[in-house]
Coordinates of C-alpha atoms in Angstrom, one line a residue:
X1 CA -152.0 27.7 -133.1
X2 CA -148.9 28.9 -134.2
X3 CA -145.4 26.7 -132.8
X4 CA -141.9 27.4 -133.4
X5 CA -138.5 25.1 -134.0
X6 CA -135.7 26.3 -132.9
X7 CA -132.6 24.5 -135.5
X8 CA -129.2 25.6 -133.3
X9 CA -125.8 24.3 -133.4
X10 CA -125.5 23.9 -129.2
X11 CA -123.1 25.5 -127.2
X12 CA -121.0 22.7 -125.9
X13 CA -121.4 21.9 -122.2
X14 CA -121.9 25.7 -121.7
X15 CA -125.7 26.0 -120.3
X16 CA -124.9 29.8 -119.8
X17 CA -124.4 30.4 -123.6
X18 CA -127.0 28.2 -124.6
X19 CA -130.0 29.8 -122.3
X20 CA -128.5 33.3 -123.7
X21 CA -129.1 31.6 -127.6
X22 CA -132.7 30.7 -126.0
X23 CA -133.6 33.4 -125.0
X24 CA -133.3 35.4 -128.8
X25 CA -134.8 32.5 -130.6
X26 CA -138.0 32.8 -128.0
X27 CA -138.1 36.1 -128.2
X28 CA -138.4 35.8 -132.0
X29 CA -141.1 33.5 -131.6
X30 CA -143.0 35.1 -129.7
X31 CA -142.8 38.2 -132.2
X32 CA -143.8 35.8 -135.0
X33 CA -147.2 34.7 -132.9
X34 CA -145.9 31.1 -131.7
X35 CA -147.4 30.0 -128.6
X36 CA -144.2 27.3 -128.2
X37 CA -140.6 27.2 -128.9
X38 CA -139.6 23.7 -129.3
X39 CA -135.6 23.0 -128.6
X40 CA -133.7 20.3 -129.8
X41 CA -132.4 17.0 -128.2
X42 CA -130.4 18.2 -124.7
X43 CA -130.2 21.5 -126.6
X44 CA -128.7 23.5 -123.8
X45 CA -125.6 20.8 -123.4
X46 CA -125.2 18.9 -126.5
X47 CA -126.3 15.5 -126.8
X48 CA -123.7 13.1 -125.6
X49 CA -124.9 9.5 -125.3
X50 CA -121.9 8.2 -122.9
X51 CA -121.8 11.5 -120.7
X52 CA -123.7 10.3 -117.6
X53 CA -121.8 12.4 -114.9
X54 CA -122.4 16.3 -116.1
X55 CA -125.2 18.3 -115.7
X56 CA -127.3 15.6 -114.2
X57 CA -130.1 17.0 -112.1
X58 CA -133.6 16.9 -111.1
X59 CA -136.5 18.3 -112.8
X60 CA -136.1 20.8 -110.0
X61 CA -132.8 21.7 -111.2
X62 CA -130.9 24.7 -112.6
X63 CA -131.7 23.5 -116.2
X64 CA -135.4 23.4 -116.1
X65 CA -136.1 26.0 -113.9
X66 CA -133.8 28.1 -116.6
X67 CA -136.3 26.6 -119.1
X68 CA -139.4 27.7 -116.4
X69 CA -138.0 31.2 -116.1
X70 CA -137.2 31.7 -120.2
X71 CA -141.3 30.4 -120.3
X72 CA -142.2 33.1 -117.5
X73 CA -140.4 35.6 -119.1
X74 CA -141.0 35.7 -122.8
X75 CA -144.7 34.4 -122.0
X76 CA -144.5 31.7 -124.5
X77 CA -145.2 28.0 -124.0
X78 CA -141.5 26.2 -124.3
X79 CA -140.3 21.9 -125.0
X80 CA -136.6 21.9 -123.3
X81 CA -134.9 18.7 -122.6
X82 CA -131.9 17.5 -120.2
X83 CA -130.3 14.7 -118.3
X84 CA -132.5 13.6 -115.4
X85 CA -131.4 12.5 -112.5
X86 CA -132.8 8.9 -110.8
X87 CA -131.5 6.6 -108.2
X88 CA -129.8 4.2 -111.3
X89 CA -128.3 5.7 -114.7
X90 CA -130.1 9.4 -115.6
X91 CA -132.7 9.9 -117.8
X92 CA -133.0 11.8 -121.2
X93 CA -136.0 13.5 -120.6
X94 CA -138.2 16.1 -122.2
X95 CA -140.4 18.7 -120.0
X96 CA -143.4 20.9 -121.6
X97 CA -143.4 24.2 -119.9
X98 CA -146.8 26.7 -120.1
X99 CA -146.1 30.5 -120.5
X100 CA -146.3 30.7 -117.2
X101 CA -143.7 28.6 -116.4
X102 CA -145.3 25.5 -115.1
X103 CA -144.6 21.8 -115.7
X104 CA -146.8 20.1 -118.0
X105 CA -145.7 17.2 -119.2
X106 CA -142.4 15.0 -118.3
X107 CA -141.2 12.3 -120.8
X108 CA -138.0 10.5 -120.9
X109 CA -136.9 9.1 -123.9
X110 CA -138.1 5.1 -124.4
X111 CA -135.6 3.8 -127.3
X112 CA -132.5 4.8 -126.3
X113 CA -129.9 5.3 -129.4
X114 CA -128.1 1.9 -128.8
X115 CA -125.3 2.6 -132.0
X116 CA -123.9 5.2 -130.1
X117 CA -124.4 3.3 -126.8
X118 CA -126.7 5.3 -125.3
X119 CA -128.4 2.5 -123.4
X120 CA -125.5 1.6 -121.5
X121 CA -125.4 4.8 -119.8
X122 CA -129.1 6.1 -119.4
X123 CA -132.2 4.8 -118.3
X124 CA -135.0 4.1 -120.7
X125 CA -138.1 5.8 -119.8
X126 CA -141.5 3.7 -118.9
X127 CA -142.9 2.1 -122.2
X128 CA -146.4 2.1 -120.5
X129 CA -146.7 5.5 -119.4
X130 CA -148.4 7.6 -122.2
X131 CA -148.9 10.9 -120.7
X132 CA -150.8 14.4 -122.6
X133 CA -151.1 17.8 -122.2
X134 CA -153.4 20.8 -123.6
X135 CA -151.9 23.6 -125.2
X136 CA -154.2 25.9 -127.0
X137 CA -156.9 23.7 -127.9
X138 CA -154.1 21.1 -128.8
X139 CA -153.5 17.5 -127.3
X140 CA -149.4 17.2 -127.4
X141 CA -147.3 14.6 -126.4
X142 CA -143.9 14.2 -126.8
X143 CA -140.8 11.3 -127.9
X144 CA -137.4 12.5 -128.4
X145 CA -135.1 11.3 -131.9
X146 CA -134.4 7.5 -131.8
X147 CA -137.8 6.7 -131.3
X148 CA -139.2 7.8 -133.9
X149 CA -138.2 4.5 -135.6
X150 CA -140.7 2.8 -132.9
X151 CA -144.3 3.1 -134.2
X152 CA -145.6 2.1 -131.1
X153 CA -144.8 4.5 -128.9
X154 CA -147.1 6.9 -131.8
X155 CA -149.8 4.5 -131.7
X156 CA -150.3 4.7 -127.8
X157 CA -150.6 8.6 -128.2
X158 CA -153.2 8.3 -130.9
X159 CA -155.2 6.3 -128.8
X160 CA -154.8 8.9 -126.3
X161 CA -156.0 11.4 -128.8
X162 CA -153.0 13.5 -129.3
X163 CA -153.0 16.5 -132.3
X164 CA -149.5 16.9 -131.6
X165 CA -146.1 15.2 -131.4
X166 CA -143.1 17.6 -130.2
X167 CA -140.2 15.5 -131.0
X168 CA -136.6 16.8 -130.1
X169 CA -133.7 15.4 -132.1
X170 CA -130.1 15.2 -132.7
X171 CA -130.4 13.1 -135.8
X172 CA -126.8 12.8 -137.6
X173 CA -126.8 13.9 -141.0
X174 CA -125.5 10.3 -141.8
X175 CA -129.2 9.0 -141.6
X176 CA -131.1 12.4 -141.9
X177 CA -133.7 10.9 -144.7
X178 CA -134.8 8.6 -142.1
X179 CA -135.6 11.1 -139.8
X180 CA -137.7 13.1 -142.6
X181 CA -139.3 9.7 -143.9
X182 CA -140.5 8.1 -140.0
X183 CA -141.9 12.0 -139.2
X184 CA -144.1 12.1 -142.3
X185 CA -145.4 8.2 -141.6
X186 CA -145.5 8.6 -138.0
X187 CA -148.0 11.8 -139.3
X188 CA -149.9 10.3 -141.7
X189 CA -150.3 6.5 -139.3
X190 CA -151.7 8.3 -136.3
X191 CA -153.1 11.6 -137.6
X192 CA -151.4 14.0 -135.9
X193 CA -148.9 16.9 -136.3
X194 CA -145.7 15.8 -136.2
X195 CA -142.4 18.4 -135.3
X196 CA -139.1 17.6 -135.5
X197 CA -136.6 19.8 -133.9
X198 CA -132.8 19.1 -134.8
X199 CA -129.5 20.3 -134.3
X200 CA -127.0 21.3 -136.8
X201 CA -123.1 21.5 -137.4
X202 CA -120.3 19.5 -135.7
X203 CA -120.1 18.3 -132.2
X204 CA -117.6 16.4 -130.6
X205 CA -120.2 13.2 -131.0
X206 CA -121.6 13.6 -134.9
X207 CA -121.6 15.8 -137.6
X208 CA -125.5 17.4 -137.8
X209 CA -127.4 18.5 -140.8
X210 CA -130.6 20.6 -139.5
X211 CA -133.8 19.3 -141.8
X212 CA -136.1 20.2 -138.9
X213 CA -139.8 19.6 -140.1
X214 CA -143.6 19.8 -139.2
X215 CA -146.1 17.6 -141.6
X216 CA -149.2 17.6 -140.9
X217 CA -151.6 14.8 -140.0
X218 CA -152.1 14.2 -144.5
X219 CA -148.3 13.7 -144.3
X220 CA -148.1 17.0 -145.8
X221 CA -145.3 19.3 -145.2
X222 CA -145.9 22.3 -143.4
X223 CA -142.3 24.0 -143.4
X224 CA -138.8 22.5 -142.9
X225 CA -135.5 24.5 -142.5
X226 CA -132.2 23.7 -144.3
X227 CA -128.8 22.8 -142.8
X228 CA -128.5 27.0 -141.1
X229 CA -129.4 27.7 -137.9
X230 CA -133.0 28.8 -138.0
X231 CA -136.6 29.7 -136.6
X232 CA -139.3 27.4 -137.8
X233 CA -142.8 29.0 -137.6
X234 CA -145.4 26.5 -138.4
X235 CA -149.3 27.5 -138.4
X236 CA -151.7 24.5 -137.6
X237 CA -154.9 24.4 -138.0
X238 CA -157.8 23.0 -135.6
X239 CA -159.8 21.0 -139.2
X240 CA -157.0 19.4 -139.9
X241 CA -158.2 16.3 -138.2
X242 CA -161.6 15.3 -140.0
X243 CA -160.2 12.1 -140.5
X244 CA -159.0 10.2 -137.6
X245 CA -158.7 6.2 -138.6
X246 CA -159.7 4.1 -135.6

């Protein structure tokens, strides 16, 4: 199975200009042989941990069902992520899409990025709820950026027998090592691919540095981008797991 990372700098509240940037880097994708594009963190807003009153919607709104359609129409399996809307404070959640544009898996972030305050305006997912989906012979679940510091929320997917974790970012380029260093034990802990997708440049939250990465379930690293705005294509393989610790 082939995936691809898409590194952008976002489009600033501009879900029009973003879903147009989508739709190139999918198309590339799909011409390099990935059967998933994997966004960054709120890719097609910016990440903004205090903005809890723009582009809040439901999984049924106009930002997934973008994501559905982009799915639909490149035919290629796609990670978006966006502010969910619930009857207290929203939701950072993540959505796994199939080519064909169905949901397959809903996660909303469980470690919310308290430093930037992010916890006092969204809702923390469920730390019970461990949820899986199949993608070409692959088990994937899915965490989003801060916690990735939390080995638990890993360890509850290995015992679910995950191959893969997608994990959309916007780590700051203050603490960007950390990112690097919790993906590669996270990989090596649970056995399992791990793929970071970040953003890059300035936003009016944090300055970005990129360093998006896959390593696989050795802790090996299978490709990682610069600071540029990039396409990651990263190959893995179905042996890669003859050694799953119990």
């Amino acid at each position: 199975m082939k995936i691809a990372l898409a590194q952008i700098h976002p489009c600033w509240n501009d879900p029009d200009a973003s879903f147009s940037m989508f739709y190139q880097y999918a198309k590339d994708a799909k011409e390099r042989g990935a059967s998933l594009i994997a966004f960054p963190e709120q890719a097609a807003t910016g990440w903004d941990p205090r903005d809890n009153q723009c582009f809040i919607e439901s999984i049924d709104g106009s930002i997934v069902s973008r994501f559905r359609e982009l799915a639909r129409d490149v035919g290629i399996g796609v990670l978006g992520s966006f502010r969910e809307q619930t009857d207290d404070l929203p939701k950072n959640t993540a959505v796994l899409i199939d080519r064909n544009g169905g949901v397959m898996l809903s996660y909303s972030k469980n470690h919310l990025f308290y430093p930037a305050h992010e916890d006092q305006y969204f809702s923390a997912g469920d730390r019970d709820e461990t949820l899986v989906a199949e993608m070409d012979g692959f088990l994937i679940g899915i965490a989003i950026c801060f916690d990735l510091r939390f080995c638990e929320v890993f360890s509850r997917y290995q015992k679910a027998g995950v191959e893969l974790m997608l994990i959309p970012t916007a780590w700051p380029v203050s603490t960007i090592r950390h990112m690097t260093l919790f993906a590669r034990s996270r990989a090596v802990e649970n056995s399992c691919y791990t793929a970071c997708a970040n953003i890059t440049g300035v936003t009016p939250v944090n300055t970005y540095d990129g360093q998006s990465v896959v390593f696989c379930p050795e802790g090996d690293c299978v490709c990682s981008a610069d600071s540029n705005e990039t396409l990651l294509i990263a190959e893995l393989r179905e042996d890669a797991f003859h050694r799953r610790w119990k």
